[in-house]
Short mmCIF file of C-alpha atoms in Angstrom, two decimals:
data_model
loop_
_atom_site.label_atom_id
_atom_site.label_comp_id
_atom_site.label_asym_id
_atom_site.label_seq_id
_atom_site.Cartn_x
_atom_site.Cartn_y
_atom_site.Cartn_z
CA MET A 17 7.55 16.59 40.90
CA ILE A 18 8.91 19.20 38.49
CA GLN A 19 7.71 18.67 34.93
CA LYS A 20 9.99 19.36 31.98
CA LYS A 21 8.60 21.66 29.32
CA ASP A 22 9.05 21.63 25.57
CA THR A 23 9.80 25.21 24.55
CA SER A 24 9.58 24.65 20.78
CA ASN A 25 6.68 26.14 18.86
CA VAL A 26 6.39 25.04 15.25
CA ASN A 27 3.60 26.59 13.20
CA ALA A 28 4.32 25.12 9.76
CA ALA A 29 2.24 22.05 8.89
CA ILE A 30 4.09 18.77 9.29
CA GLN A 31 3.62 16.57 6.22
CA LEU A 32 2.71 12.95 6.98
CA THR A 33 2.04 10.11 4.54
CA ALA A 34 -0.55 7.52 5.55
CA THR A 35 0.23 3.96 4.46
CA PRO A 36 -1.40 0.56 5.11
CA TYR A 37 0.91 0.30 8.13
CA LEU A 38 0.26 1.96 11.49
CA GLN A 39 2.33 5.07 12.29
CA THR A 40 2.15 7.68 15.05
CA PHE A 41 2.74 11.36 15.71
CA VAL A 42 2.85 13.33 18.96
CA SER A 43 1.83 16.74 20.23
CA HIS A 44 5.38 18.04 20.75
CA VAL A 45 8.89 16.88 19.92
CA THR A 46 9.82 15.91 23.47
CA TYR A 47 6.62 14.00 24.16
CA ASN A 48 7.15 10.99 26.41
CA GLY A 49 3.94 10.93 28.43
CA THR A 50 5.29 13.19 31.18
CA THR A 51 6.98 16.16 29.49
CA TYR A 52 4.52 19.03 29.07
CA TYR A 53 3.92 20.85 25.82
CA PRO A 54 4.83 24.58 25.90
CA GLU A 55 2.66 27.15 27.62
CA GLY A 56 1.64 30.33 25.88
CA ASN A 57 -0.45 29.91 22.74
CA TYR A 58 1.41 26.85 21.48
CA SER A 59 0.19 25.43 18.18
CA ARG A 60 1.14 22.66 15.80
CA GLU A 61 -0.50 21.26 12.68
CA TRP A 62 -0.24 18.09 10.60
CA LEU A 63 -1.35 17.35 7.06
CA ILE A 64 -1.85 13.62 6.51
CA THR A 65 -2.02 12.46 2.89
CA GLY A 66 -2.80 8.94 1.72
CA GLN A 67 -0.05 7.10 -0.13
CA ILE A 68 -2.64 5.40 -2.39
CA LEU A 69 -5.65 7.10 -3.97
CA ASN A 70 -9.26 6.27 -3.11
CA TYR A 71 -8.66 5.18 0.49
CA THR A 72 -9.60 6.97 3.70
CA ILE A 73 -7.45 7.87 6.69
CA THR A 74 -8.19 6.78 10.25
CA ILE A 75 -6.52 8.32 13.28
CA GLU A 76 -6.75 6.95 16.81
CA PHE A 77 -6.08 8.91 19.98
CA ILE A 78 -3.87 6.48 21.90
CA ALA A 79 -3.01 8.83 24.75
CA CYS A 80 -4.25 12.36 25.33
CA VAL A 81 -4.01 14.70 28.32
CA LEU A 82 -4.80 18.37 27.67
CA GLU A 83 -5.93 21.32 29.70
CA THR A 84 -9.65 20.66 29.51
CA GLY A 85 -12.54 23.05 29.70
CA ASN A 86 -15.41 22.63 32.09
CA ASN A 87 -16.88 19.41 33.41
CA LYS A 88 -19.59 19.45 30.74
CA GLY A 89 -17.16 18.45 27.99
CA VAL A 90 -16.92 21.91 26.43
CA CYS A 91 -13.36 22.66 25.29
CA ILE A 92 -12.46 26.25 26.12
CA ASP A 93 -8.70 26.05 26.74
CA ASP A 94 -6.52 23.67 24.67
CA ASN A 95 -8.09 22.02 21.63
CA ILE A 96 -7.44 19.55 18.82
CA PHE A 97 -9.30 20.13 15.56
CA VAL A 98 -9.52 17.39 12.91
CA TYR A 99 -10.57 18.46 9.40
CA ASP A 100 -11.75 16.37 6.48
CA GLY A 101 -9.30 17.74 3.93
CA LYS A 102 -6.06 19.67 3.51
CA ASN A 103 -6.69 22.75 5.67
CA GLU A 104 -9.00 24.56 8.08
CA SER A 105 -11.42 25.53 5.31
CA THR A 106 -12.55 21.90 4.90
CA PRO A 107 -15.32 20.29 7.00
CA LEU A 108 -14.58 19.82 10.69
CA LEU A 109 -14.68 16.15 11.66
CA LYS A 110 -13.84 16.46 15.33
CA GLU A 111 -13.03 19.02 18.00
CA THR A 112 -11.74 17.60 21.26
CA CYS A 113 -9.77 18.35 24.38
CA CYS A 114 -9.87 14.70 25.45
CA GLY A 115 -12.21 15.53 28.27
CA VAL A 116 -15.71 14.36 29.08
CA GLY A 117 -17.17 12.20 26.32
CA ASP A 118 -13.83 11.59 24.60
CA THR A 119 -12.17 8.90 26.67
CA VAL A 120 -9.15 7.43 24.91
CA PRO A 121 -8.81 5.46 22.79
CA PHE A 122 -11.19 6.89 20.19
CA THR A 123 -10.96 7.22 16.42
CA VAL A 124 -11.73 9.74 13.68
CA GLN A 125 -11.97 8.84 9.98
CA SER A 126 -11.76 11.01 6.87
CA THR A 127 -13.95 10.64 3.79
CA ASP A 128 -11.03 10.79 1.36
CA GLY A 129 -7.24 10.62 1.30
CA ASN A 130 -6.51 13.82 3.22
CA MET A 131 -6.79 14.84 6.86
CA TYR A 132 -5.66 18.03 8.59
CA VAL A 133 -5.03 18.06 12.35
CA LEU A 134 -4.58 21.32 14.26
CA PHE A 135 -3.54 21.62 17.92
CA LYS A 136 -4.00 24.98 19.66
CA THR A 137 -3.51 26.02 23.27
CA ASP A 138 -4.28 29.10 25.30
CA ASN A 139 -1.67 31.14 27.15
CA THR A 140 -1.88 29.44 30.54
CA VAL A 141 -1.65 25.82 31.69
CA ALA A 142 0.23 23.11 29.75
CA ARG A 143 -0.20 19.35 30.09
CA GLU A 144 1.34 16.08 28.90
CA GLY A 145 -0.04 16.22 25.34
CA PHE A 146 -1.04 13.36 23.08
CA ARG A 147 0.03 10.47 20.87
CA ILE A 148 -2.07 9.69 17.79
CA SER A 149 -1.78 6.79 15.35
CA TYR A 150 -2.76 7.03 11.70
CA ILE A 151 -3.29 4.50 8.93
CA LEU A 152 -4.60 4.31 5.37
CA GLU A 153 -7.82 2.42 5.99
CA GLY A 154 -8.36 -0.75 3.94
CA ALA A 155 -5.43 -0.19 1.58
CA PRO A 156 -3.61 -3.31 0.31
CA THR A 157 -0.20 -4.09 1.76
CA THR A 158 0.94 -5.72 -1.50
CA THR A 159 0.41 -4.85 -5.15
CA ALA A 160 -0.91 -7.65 -7.35
CA ARG A 161 0.45 -7.95 -10.87
CA VAL A 162 -2.29 -7.79 -13.48
CA THR A 163 -1.87 -9.63 -16.80
CA THR A 164 -4.08 -8.58 -19.72
CA SER A 165 -4.96 -11.11 -22.42
CA THR A 166 -4.95 -9.72 -25.97
CA ASN A 167 -6.72 -10.88 -29.12
CA HIS A 168 -3.34 -11.92 -30.51
CA ASP A 169 -2.82 -14.27 -27.57
CA ARG A 170 -6.22 -15.88 -28.14
CA GLU A 171 -5.55 -16.33 -31.86
CA ASP A 172 -2.26 -18.09 -31.11
CA SER A 173 -4.05 -20.38 -28.66
CA ASN A 174 -6.66 -21.33 -31.29
CA LYS A 175 -3.90 -22.22 -33.78
CA LEU A 176 -2.16 -24.63 -31.39
CA PRO A 177 -3.72 -27.84 -32.87
CA MET A 178 -2.63 -26.77 -36.35
CA TYR A 179 0.92 -26.15 -35.12
CA LEU A 180 1.01 -29.61 -33.54
CA ALA A 181 -0.21 -31.30 -36.75
CA VAL A 182 2.38 -29.50 -38.86
CA GLY A 183 5.10 -30.44 -36.39
CA CYS A 184 4.12 -34.11 -36.48
CA GLY A 185 4.08 -34.07 -40.29
CA ILE A 186 7.56 -32.59 -40.42
CA LEU A 187 8.82 -35.21 -37.95
CA VAL A 188 7.41 -38.10 -40.04
CA ALA A 189 8.92 -36.61 -43.21
CA LEU A 190 12.32 -36.40 -41.52
CA ILE A 191 12.11 -40.06 -40.44
CA ILE A 192 11.22 -41.17 -43.97
CA LEU A 193 14.05 -39.08 -45.38
CA ILE A 194 16.54 -40.67 -42.98
CA ILE A 195 15.33 -44.20 -43.85
CA SER A 196 15.58 -43.44 -47.56
CA ALA A 197 19.11 -42.15 -47.13
CA VAL A 198 20.13 -45.28 -45.21
CA CYS A 199 18.59 -47.56 -47.83
CA TYR A 200 20.26 -45.65 -50.64
CA TYR A 201 23.60 -46.04 -48.89
CA LYS A 202 23.10 -49.80 -48.38
CA ARG A 203 22.00 -50.32 -51.99
CA ASN A 204 25.19 -48.78 -53.23
CA THR A 205 27.46 -50.64 -50.82
CA THR A 206 25.78 -54.07 -50.72
CA SER A 207 23.85 -56.35 -53.04
CA GLY A 208 20.58 -55.97 -51.10
CA ASP A 209 17.46 -54.51 -52.65
CA ASP A 210 15.35 -51.54 -51.59
CA THR A 211 12.37 -53.70 -50.61
CA GLN A 212 14.30 -55.55 -47.95
CA CYS A 213 15.72 -52.29 -46.66
CA TYR A 214 12.32 -50.64 -46.24
CA GLU A 215 10.92 -53.76 -44.59
CA ASN A 216 13.64 -53.50 -41.96
CA TYR A 217 12.60 -49.89 -41.24
CA GLU A 218 8.85 -50.34 -41.41
CA ILE A 219 6.98 -47.52 -39.68
CA LYS A 220 3.98 -48.73 -37.78
CA THR A 221 1.07 -46.34 -37.64
#
């Protein structure tokens, strides 16, 4: 079977943003599990940055077939380097060629919100490549709304009984005023007296 080869060779770091949702990236643009990555010192790099501060990044090797080294697990041909930061000068978390001791799936986790992944090959044999997932570990998928109580709010709450008492007083005064107005009207239009009028509108307490 003749294998197709990806002839692209991109050296600039690909910027990825890790979120609370699982995403993936692949070794080469035509990756499909059978198409080989390019021969001849092919390299590609990815910088993964967390969308939210103070969370770590976890990558998982879902599929990975590279030109491996010897049968002792030493990678001497094509390699993947995973760094705990933004570039190659940061601590190395993992070096793998997906050979002995690194059976997929396996994971690598950063200590902060940045991870740098570098893929390098030699100038000979190419293979199928890899697919890697990445996620912002433990980050919330929703943002809760936070309400802060102020001293002013608490003062208003403490004054609530006073507001209720004042309101009740105003209501009683309005009722008395209405009764007085009705009685005044009746006194001037009929021969009745005020006492009888107020008795008809007695307020029971």
